[in-house]
Coordinates of C-alpha atoms and ligand atoms in Angstrom, one line a residue:
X1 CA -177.9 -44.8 109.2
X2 CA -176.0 -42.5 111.7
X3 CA -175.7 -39.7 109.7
X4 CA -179.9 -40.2 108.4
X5 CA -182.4 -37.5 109.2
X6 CA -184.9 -38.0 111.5
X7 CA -188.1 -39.7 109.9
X8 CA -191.3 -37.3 109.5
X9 CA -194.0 -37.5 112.0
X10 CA -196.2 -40.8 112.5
X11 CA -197.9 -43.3 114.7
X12 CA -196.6 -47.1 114.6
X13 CA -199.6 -49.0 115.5
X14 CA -198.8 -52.6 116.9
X15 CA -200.9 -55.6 116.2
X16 CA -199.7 -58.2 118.1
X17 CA -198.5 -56.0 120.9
X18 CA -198.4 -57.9 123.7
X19 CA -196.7 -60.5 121.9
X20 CA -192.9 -61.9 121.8
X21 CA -191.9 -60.1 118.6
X22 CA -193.1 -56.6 120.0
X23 CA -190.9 -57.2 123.0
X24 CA -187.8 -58.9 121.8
X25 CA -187.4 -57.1 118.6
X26 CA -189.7 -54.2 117.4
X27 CA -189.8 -51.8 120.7
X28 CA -185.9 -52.6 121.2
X29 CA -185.3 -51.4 117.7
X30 CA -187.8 -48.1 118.1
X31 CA -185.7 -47.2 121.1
X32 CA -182.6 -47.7 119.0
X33 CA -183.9 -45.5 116.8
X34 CA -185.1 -42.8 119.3
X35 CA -181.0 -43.1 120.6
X36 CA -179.7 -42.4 116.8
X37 CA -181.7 -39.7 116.5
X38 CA -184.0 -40.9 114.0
X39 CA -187.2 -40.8 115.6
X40 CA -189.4 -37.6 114.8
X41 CA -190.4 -35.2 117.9
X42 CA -193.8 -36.4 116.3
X43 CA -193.8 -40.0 116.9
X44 CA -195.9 -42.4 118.9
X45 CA -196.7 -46.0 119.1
X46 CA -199.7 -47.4 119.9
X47 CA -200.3 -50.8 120.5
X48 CA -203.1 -53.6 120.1
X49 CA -203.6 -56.7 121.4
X50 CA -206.5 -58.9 122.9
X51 CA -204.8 -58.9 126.4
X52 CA -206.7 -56.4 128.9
X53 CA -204.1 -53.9 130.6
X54 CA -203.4 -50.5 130.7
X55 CA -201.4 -48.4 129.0
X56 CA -199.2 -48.2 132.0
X57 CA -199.0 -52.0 132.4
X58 CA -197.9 -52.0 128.4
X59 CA -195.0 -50.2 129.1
X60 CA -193.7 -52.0 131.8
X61 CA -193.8 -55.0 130.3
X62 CA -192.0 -53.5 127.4
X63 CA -189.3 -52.5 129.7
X64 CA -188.8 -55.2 131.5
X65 CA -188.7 -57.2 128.7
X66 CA -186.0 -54.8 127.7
X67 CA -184.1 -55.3 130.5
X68 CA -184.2 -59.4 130.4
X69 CA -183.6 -59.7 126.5
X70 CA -181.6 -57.5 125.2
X71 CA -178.3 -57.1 127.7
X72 CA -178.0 -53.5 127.1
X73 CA -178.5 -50.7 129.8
X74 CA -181.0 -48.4 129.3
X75 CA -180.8 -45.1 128.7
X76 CA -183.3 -43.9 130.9
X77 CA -184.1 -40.4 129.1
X78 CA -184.4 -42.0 125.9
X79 CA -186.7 -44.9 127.4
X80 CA -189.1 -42.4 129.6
X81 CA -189.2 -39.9 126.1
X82 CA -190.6 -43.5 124.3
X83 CA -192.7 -44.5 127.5
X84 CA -194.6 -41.2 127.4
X85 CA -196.0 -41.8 123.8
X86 CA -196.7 -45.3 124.2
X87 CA -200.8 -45.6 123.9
X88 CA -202.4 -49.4 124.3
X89 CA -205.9 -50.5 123.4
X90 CA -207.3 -53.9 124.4
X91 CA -209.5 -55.4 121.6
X92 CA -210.1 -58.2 120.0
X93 CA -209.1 -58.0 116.0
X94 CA -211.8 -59.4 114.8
X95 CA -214.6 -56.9 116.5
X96 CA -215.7 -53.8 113.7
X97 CA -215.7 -51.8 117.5
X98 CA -212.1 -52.5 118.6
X99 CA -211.0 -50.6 115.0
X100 CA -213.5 -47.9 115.4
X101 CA -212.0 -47.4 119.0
X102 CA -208.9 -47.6 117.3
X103 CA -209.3 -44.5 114.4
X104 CA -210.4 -42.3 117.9
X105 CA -207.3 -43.3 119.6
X106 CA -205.4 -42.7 116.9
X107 CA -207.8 -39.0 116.4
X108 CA -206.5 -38.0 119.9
X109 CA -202.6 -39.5 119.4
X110 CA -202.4 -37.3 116.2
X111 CA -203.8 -33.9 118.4
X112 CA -201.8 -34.5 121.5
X113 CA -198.3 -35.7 119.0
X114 CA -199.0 -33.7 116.3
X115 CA -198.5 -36.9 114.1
X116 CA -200.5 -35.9 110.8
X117 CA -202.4 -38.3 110.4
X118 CA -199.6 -41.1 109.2
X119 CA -199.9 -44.7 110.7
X120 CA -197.6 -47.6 109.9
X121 CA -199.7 -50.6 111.0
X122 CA -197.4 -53.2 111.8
X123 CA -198.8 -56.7 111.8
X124 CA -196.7 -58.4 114.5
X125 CA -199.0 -61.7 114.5
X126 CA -200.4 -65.0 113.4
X127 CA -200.4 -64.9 109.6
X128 CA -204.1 -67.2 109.9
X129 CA -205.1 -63.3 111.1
X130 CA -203.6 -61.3 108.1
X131 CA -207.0 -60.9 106.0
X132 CA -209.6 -60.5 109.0
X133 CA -207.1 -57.3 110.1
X134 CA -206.5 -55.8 106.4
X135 CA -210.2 -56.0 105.8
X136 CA -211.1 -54.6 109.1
X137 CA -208.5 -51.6 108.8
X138 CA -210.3 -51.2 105.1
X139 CA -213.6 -51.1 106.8
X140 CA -212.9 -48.4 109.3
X141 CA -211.5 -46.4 106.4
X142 CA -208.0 -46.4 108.4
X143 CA -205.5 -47.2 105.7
X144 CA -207.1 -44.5 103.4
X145 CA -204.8 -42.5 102.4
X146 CA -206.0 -38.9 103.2
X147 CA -204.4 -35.6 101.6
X148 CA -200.7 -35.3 103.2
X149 CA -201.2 -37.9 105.3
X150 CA -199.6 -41.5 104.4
X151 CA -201.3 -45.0 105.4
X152 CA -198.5 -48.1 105.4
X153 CA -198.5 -51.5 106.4
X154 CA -195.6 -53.8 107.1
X155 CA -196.7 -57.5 106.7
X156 CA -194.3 -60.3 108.8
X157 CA -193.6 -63.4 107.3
X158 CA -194.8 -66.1 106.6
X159 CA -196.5 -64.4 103.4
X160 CA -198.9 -67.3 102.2
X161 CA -197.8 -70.9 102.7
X162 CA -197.9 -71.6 99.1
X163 CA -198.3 -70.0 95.8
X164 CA -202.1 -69.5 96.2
X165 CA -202.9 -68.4 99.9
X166 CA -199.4 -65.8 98.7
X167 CA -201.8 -64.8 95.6
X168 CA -204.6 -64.7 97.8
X169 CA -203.6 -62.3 100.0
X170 CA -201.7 -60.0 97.6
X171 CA -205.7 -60.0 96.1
X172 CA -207.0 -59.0 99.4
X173 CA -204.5 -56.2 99.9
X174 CA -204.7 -54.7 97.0
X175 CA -208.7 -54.2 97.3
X176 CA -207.8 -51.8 100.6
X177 CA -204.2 -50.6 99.9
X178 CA -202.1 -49.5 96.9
X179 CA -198.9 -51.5 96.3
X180 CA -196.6 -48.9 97.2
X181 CA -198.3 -49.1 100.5
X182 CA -197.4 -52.9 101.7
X183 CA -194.3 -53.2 103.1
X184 CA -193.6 -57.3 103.1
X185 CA -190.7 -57.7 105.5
X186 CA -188.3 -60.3 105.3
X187 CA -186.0 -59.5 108.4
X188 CA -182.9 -60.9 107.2
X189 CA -182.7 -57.6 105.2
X190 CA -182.0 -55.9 107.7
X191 CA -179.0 -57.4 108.7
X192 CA -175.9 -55.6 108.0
X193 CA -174.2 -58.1 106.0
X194 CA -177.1 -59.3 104.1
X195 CA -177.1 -55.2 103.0
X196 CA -173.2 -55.6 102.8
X197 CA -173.5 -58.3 99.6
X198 CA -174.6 -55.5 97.3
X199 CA -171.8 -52.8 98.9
X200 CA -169.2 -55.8 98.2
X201 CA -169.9 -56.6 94.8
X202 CA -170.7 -53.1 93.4
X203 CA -168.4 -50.5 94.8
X204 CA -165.5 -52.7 94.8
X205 CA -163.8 -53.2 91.3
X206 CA -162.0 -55.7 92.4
X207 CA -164.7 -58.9 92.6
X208 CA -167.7 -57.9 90.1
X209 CA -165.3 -59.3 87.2
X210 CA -165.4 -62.5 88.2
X211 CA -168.4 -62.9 89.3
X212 CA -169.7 -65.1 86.8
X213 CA -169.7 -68.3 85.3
X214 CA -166.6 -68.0 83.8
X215 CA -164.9 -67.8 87.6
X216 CA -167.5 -68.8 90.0
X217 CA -167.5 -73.1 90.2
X218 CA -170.4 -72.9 92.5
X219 CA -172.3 -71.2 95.0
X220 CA -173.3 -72.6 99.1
X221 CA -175.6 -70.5 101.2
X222 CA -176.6 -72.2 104.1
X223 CA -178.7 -71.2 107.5
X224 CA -178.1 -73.2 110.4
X225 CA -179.5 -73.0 113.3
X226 CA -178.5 -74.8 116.4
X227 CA -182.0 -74.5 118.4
X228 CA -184.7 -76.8 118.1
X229 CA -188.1 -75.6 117.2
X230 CA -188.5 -74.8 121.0
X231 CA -192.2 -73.9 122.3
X232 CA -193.2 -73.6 118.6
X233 CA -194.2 -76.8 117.6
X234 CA -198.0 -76.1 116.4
X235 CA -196.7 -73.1 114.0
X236 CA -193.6 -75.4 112.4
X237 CA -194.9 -78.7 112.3
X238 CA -197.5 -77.1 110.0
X239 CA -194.6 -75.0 107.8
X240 CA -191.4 -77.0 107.9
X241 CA -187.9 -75.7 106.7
X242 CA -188.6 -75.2 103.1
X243 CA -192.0 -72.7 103.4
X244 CA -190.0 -71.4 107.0
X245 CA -186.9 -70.3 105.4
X246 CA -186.4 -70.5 101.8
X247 CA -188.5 -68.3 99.3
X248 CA -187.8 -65.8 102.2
X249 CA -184.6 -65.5 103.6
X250 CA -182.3 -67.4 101.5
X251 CA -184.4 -66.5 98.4
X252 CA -183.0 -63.0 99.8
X253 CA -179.9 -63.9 100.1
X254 CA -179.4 -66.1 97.1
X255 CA -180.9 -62.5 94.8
X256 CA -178.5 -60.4 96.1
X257 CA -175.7 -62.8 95.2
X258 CA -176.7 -63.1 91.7
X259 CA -178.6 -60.4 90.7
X260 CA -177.2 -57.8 88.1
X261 CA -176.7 -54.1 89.1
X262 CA -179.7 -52.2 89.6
X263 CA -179.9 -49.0 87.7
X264 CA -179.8 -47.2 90.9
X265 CA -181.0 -47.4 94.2
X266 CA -184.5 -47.1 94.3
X267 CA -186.5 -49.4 95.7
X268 CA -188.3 -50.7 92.0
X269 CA -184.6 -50.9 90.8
X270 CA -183.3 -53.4 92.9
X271 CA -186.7 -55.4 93.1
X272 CA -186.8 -55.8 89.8
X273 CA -183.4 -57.3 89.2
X274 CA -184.2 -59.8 92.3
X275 CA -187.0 -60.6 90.1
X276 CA -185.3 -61.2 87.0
X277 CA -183.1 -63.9 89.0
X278 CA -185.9 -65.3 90.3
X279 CA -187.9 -65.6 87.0
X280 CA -184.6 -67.4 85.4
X281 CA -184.4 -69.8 87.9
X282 CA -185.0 -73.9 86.7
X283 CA -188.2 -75.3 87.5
X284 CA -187.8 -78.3 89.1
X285 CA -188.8 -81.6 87.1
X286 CA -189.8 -84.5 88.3
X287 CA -186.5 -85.7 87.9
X288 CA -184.4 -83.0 89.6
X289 CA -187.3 -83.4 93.1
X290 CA -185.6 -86.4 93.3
X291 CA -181.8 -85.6 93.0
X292 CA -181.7 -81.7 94.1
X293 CA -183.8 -81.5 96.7
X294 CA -183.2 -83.1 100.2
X295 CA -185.5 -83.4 103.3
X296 CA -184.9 -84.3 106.5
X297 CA -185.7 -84.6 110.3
X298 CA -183.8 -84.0 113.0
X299 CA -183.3 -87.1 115.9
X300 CA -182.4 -87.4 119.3
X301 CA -178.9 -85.9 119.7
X302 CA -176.8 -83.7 121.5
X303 CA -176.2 -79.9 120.7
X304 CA -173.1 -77.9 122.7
X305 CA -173.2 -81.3 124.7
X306 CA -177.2 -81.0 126.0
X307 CA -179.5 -83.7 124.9
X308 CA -182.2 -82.6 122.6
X309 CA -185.4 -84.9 122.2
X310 CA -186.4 -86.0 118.8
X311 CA -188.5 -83.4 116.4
X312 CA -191.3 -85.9 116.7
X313 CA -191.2 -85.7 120.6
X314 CA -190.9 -82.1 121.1
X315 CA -193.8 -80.1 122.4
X316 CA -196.9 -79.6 120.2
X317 CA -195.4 -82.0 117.4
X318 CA -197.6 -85.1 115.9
X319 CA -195.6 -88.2 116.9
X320 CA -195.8 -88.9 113.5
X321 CA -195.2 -86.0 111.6
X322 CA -192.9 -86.2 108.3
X323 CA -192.4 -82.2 108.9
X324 CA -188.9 -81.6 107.5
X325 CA -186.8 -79.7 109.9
X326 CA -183.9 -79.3 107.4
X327 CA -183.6 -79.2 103.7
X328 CA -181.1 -78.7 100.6
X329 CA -181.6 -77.7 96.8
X330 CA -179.5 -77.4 94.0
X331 CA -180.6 -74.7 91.8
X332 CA -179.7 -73.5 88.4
X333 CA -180.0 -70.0 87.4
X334 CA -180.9 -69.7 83.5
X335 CA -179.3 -66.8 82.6
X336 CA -176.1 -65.3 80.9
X337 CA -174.1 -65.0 84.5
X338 CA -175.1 -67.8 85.9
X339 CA -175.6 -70.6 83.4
X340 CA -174.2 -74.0 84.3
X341 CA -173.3 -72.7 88.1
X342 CA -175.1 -74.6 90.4
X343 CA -176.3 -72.4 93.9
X344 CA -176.8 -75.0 96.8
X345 CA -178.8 -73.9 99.9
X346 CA -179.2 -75.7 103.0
X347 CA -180.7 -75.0 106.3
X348 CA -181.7 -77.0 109.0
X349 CA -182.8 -76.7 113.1
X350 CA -180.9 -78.7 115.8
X351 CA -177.5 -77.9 113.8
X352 CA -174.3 -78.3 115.1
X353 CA -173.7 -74.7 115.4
X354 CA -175.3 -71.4 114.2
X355 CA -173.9 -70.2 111.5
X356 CA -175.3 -68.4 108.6
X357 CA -172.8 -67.8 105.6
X358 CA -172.8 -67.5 101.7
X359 CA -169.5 -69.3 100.2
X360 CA -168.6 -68.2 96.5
X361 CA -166.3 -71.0 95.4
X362 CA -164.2 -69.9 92.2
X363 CA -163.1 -72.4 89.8
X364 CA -159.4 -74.1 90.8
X365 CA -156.1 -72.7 89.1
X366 CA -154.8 -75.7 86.9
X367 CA -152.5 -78.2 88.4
X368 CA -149.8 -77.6 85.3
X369 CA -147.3 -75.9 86.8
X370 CA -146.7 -78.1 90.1
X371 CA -147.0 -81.3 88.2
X372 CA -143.6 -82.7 89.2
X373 CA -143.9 -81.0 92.7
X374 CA -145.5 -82.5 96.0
X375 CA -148.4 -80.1 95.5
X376 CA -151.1 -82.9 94.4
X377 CA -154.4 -80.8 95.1
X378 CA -155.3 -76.8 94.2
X379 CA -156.7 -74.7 97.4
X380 CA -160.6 -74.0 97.1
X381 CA -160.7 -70.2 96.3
X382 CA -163.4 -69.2 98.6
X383 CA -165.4 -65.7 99.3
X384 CA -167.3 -66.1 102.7
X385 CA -169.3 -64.1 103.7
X386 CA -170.6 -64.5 107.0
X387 CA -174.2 -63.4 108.1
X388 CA -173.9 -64.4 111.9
X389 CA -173.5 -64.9 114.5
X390 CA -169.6 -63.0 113.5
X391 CA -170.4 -61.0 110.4
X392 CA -167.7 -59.9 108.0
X393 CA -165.9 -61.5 105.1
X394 CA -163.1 -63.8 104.3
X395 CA -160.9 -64.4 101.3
X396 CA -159.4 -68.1 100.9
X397 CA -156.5 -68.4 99.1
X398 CA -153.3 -71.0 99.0
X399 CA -149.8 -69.6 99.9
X400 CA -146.4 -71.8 99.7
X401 CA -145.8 -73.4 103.1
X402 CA -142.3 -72.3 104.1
X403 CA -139.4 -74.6 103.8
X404 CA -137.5 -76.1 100.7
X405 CA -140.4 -77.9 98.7
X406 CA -143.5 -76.5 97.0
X407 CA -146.2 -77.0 99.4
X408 CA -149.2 -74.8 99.2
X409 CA -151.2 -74.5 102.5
X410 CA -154.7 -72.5 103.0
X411 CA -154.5 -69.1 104.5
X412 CA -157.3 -66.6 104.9
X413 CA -157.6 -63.3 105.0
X414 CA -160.5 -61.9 107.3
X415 CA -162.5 -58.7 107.9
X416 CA -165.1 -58.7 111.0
X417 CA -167.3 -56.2 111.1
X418 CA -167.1 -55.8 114.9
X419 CA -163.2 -55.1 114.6
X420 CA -164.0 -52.2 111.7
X421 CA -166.5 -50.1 112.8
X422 CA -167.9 -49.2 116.2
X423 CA -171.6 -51.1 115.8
X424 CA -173.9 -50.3 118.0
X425 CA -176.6 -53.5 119.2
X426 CA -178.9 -53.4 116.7
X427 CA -182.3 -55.8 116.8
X428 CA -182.0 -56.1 112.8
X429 CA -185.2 -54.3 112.2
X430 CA -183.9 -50.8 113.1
X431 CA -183.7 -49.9 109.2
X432 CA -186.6 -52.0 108.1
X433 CA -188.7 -49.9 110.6
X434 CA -187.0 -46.3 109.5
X435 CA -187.6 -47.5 105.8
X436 CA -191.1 -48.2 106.5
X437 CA -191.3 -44.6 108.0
X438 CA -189.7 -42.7 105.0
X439 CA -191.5 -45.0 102.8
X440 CA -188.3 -47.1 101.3
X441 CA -189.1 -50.4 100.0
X442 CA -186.3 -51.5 98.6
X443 CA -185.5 -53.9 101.2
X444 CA -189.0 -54.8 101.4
X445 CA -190.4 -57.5 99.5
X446 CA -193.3 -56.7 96.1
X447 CA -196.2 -58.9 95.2
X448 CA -194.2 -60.2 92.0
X449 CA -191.2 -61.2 93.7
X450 CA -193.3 -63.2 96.5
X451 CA -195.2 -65.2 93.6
X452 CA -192.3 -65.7 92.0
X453 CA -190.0 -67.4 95.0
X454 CA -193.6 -69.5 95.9
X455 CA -193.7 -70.8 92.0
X456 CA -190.6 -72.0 92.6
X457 CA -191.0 -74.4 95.4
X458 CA -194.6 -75.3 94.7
X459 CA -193.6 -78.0 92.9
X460 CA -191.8 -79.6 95.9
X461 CA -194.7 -78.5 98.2
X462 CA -196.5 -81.0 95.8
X463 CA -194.5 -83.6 95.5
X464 CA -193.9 -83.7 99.2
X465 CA -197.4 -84.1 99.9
X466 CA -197.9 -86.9 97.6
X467 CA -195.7 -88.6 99.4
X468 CA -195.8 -88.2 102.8
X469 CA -195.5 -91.9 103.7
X470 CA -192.1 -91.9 101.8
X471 CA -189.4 -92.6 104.9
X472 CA -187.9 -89.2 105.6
X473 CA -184.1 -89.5 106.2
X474 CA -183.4 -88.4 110.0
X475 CA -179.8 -86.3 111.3
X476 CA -179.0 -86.5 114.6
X477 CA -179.6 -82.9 116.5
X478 CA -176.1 -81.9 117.0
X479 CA -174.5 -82.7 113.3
X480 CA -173.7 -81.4 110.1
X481 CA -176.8 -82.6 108.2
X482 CA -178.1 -85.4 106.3
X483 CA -175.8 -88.1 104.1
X484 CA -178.3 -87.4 101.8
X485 CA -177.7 -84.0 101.6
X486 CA -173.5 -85.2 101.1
X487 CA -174.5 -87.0 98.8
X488 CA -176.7 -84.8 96.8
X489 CA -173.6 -82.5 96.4
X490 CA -171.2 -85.0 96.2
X491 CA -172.7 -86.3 93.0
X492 CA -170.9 -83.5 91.3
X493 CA -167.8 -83.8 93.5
X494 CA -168.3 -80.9 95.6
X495 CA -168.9 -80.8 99.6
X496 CA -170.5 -78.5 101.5
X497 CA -168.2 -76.1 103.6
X498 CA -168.2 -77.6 107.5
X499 CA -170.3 -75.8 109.6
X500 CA -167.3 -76.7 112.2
X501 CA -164.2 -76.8 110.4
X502 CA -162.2 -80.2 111.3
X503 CA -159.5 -79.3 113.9
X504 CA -156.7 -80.3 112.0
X505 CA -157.0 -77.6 109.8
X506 CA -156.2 -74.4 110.7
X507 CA -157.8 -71.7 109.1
X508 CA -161.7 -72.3 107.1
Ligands
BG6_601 C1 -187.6 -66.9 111.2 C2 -188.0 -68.3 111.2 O1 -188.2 -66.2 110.1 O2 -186.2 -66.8 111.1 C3 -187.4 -69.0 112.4 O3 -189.4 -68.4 111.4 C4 -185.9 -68.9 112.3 O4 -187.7 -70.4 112.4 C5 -185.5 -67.4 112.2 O5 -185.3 -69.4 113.5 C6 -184.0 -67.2 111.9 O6 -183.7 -65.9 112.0 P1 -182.2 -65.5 112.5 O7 -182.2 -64.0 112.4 O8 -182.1 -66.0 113.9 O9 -181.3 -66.2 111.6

């Protein structure tokens, strides 16, 4: 992204801009992109929110926010340069007024910045507030897209909290705004490894040819977290693990693993192979709810040695929910590549560790030639790649212990991005938000893709709430998981990678 071109002139307008995600990751990652040189001379930002303050009082919140979150010192030319084109406007989003307010603010921003007359509306809150916003913004004629001038709008997660509210609201966009004009974000594409997957497998010769069933035994993704659900009990004990986490972010992750080559890289190209993995993946029958898909709870426990309460006792939780707070499929991709290789995914809250990784396991060498040698087992040939918190990739492979007999050991090789190239902090949504500016969607998610990831878990929305007096197994906060989700694995005698490798073995 260093050696990009500034993005053309534009306002980003803020819903939500009082809020946590405006201060911990969206301003953060506008000044990163005022100090890379990627922010236009014409830029601005104004922000919306119900909370009455100034614009002065919007900007110091923002930069003292900056200065407890992020770690980094300021550069204070590059901060004042942001501060002086930061505009805030208190109103609430569901009053015609605060909009037409709005479209003059946004009259005067555009004759003082020279900004043209492009907006990127970014909808940094509640998803319940999505439609009442979108229609609003179509009543004031404010995402109409006027001669030169472009109209965008980037929509947070959760999109829809099943296949029908995500079919509902594509509907309701599409009434105000064309297609190429939504920009669904999914922020885990804008982390470097996550964009890494598709650098890995297609300009390197060396893994694309056996990447495929012939080679590839199976496939782990997992997301753990170590934190609880924190001070956000109301939003997740009505979501849980699957709708919070899968047809999003592993979806993501889990496409980009298994999709074929785009064509090239535009943004349609590279959708539309997601899609095509998507569309081939096994709908789950009755059967397979039962045996590749797990649910579970976290307990009372321990993480990094400090006791953490129950999910059913934390803050804004019914004592009696059966939310999941951690779950784990098995899924089957019907297609050429893929057939008879199973993908698991797992992630969970109240982990023993955060840690974020895909593992492609190839198939074992055979045993033949060490039969009458000590050697009794064949090393797991594993790609890792590593998402966070210490993103690169590693290459397992087994190498003869040193001394007179055969013994194989398991060595690894390693690449960490931090030791390759001189990063700079990043928030994650420094090249989402430059995308949205040039208008780049291909890390962005389309309508069909969105449907598609829903259609595949509806049918373990619905089974789950048929049977939400079924006992959900519990994990202690602190662990590796559920037995259940051992076992689920197990059954075809694999295991999941340890999300803390035992001590007694050196490298994993
Ligand atoms: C969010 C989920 O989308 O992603 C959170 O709503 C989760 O529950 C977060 O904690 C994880 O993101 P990251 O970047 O910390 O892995």
């Amino acid at each position: 992204m260093q050696d990009s071109t500034p993005a053309g002139p534009c306002v980003l307008v803020i819903f939500g801009a009082s809020g946590d995600l405006t201060k911990r990751l969206l301003m953060p990652a506008i000044y990163h992109l005022k100090r890379s040189g990627l922010l236009p001379e014409s830029f601005a930002v104004a922000g919306v929110a119900r909370r009455d303050m100034t614009a002065a009082q919007f900007r110091d919140s923002l930069r003292k926010g900056f200065d407890q979150l992020s770690g980094e010192k300021l550069d204070p030319a590059a901060w004042d340069w942001l501060a002086q084109r930061m505009q805030y406007l208190a109103g609430n989003l569901d009053d015609p007024a605060t909009y037409q307010r709005l479209g003059k603010l946004l009259g005067e921003i555009d004759s003082k910045y020279r900004t043209g007359g492009n907006y990127l509306f970014y909808f940094a809150i509640p998803s319940s507030e999505f439609d009442q916003v979108v229609q609003q913004l179509g009543a004031a004629g404010l995402v109409r897209q006027q001669q030169a001038a472009w109209r965008r709008v980037v929509i947070e997660k959760p999109f829809g909290s099943d296949l029908a509210s995500a079919k509902e609201l594509n509907h309701l966009l599409w009434e105000f705004l064309d297609e190429s004009q939504i920009f669904r974000i999914d922020h885990y594409l804008g982390k470097e490894t996550v964009q890494n997957i598709m650098v890995l497998r297609f300009a390197n010769g060396l893994f694309e040819p056996l990447w495929n069933r012939h080679y590839i035994d199976h496939v782990q993704i997992t997301v753990a977290e170590s934190i609880g659900i924190g001070t956000r009990g109301t939003f997740y004990d009505a979501t849980g693990a699957l709708r919070d986490m899968v047809p999003n972010h592993l979806f993501q992750v889990m496409t980009l693993i298994a999709m074929e080559p785009p064509s090239c890289f535009e943004a349609n190209a590279t959708r539309n192979e997601k899609g095509k993995v998507l569309d081939a993946i096994h709908s789950f029958s009755r059967e397979r709810l039962h045996s590749d898909v797990v649910r579970a709870q976290y307990a009372a426990g321990r993480v990094d040695g400090k006791p953490v309460p129950a999910y059913r006792d934390e803050q804004n939780v019914n004592p009696g929910s059966s939310t999941e707070t951690y779950v784990a499929l098995r899924l089957m991709i019907d297609n050429w590549r893929w057939a008879g290789v199973p993908f698991y995914l797992r992630t969970g809250k109240a982990l023993a560790t955060r840690k974020s990784q895909v593992i492609v396991r190839f198939k074992q060498a055979p045993l033949t030639l060490f039969r009458d040698t000590p050697v009794d087992r064949m090393t797991n040939n594993d790609l890792t790649v590593m998402i966070q918190p210490d993103e690169g990739v590693s290459l397992r492979f087994g190498a003869k212990i040193p001394g007179p007999d055969v013994r194989i050991g398991d060595v690894e090789m390693r690449f960490k991005y931090s030791e390759y190239f001189q990063a700079q902090a990043t928030t994650g949504y420094e090249t989402l938000l430059y995308d949205c500016m040039i208008g780049d969607a291909s890390l962005f998610q389309r309508a069909d893709t969105i449907e598609s990831a829903w259609r595949i878990i509806q049918p373990i929305l619905d089974e789950w709430k048929g049977n939400r007096s079924d006992p959900l197994p519990l994990y202690p906060a602190g662990s590796e998981g559920p037995d259940e989700a051992d076992i689920m694995i197990g059954r075809n005698g694999r295991r999941w990678r340890p999300l803390i490798p035992p001590q007694t073995h050196a490298p994993a």
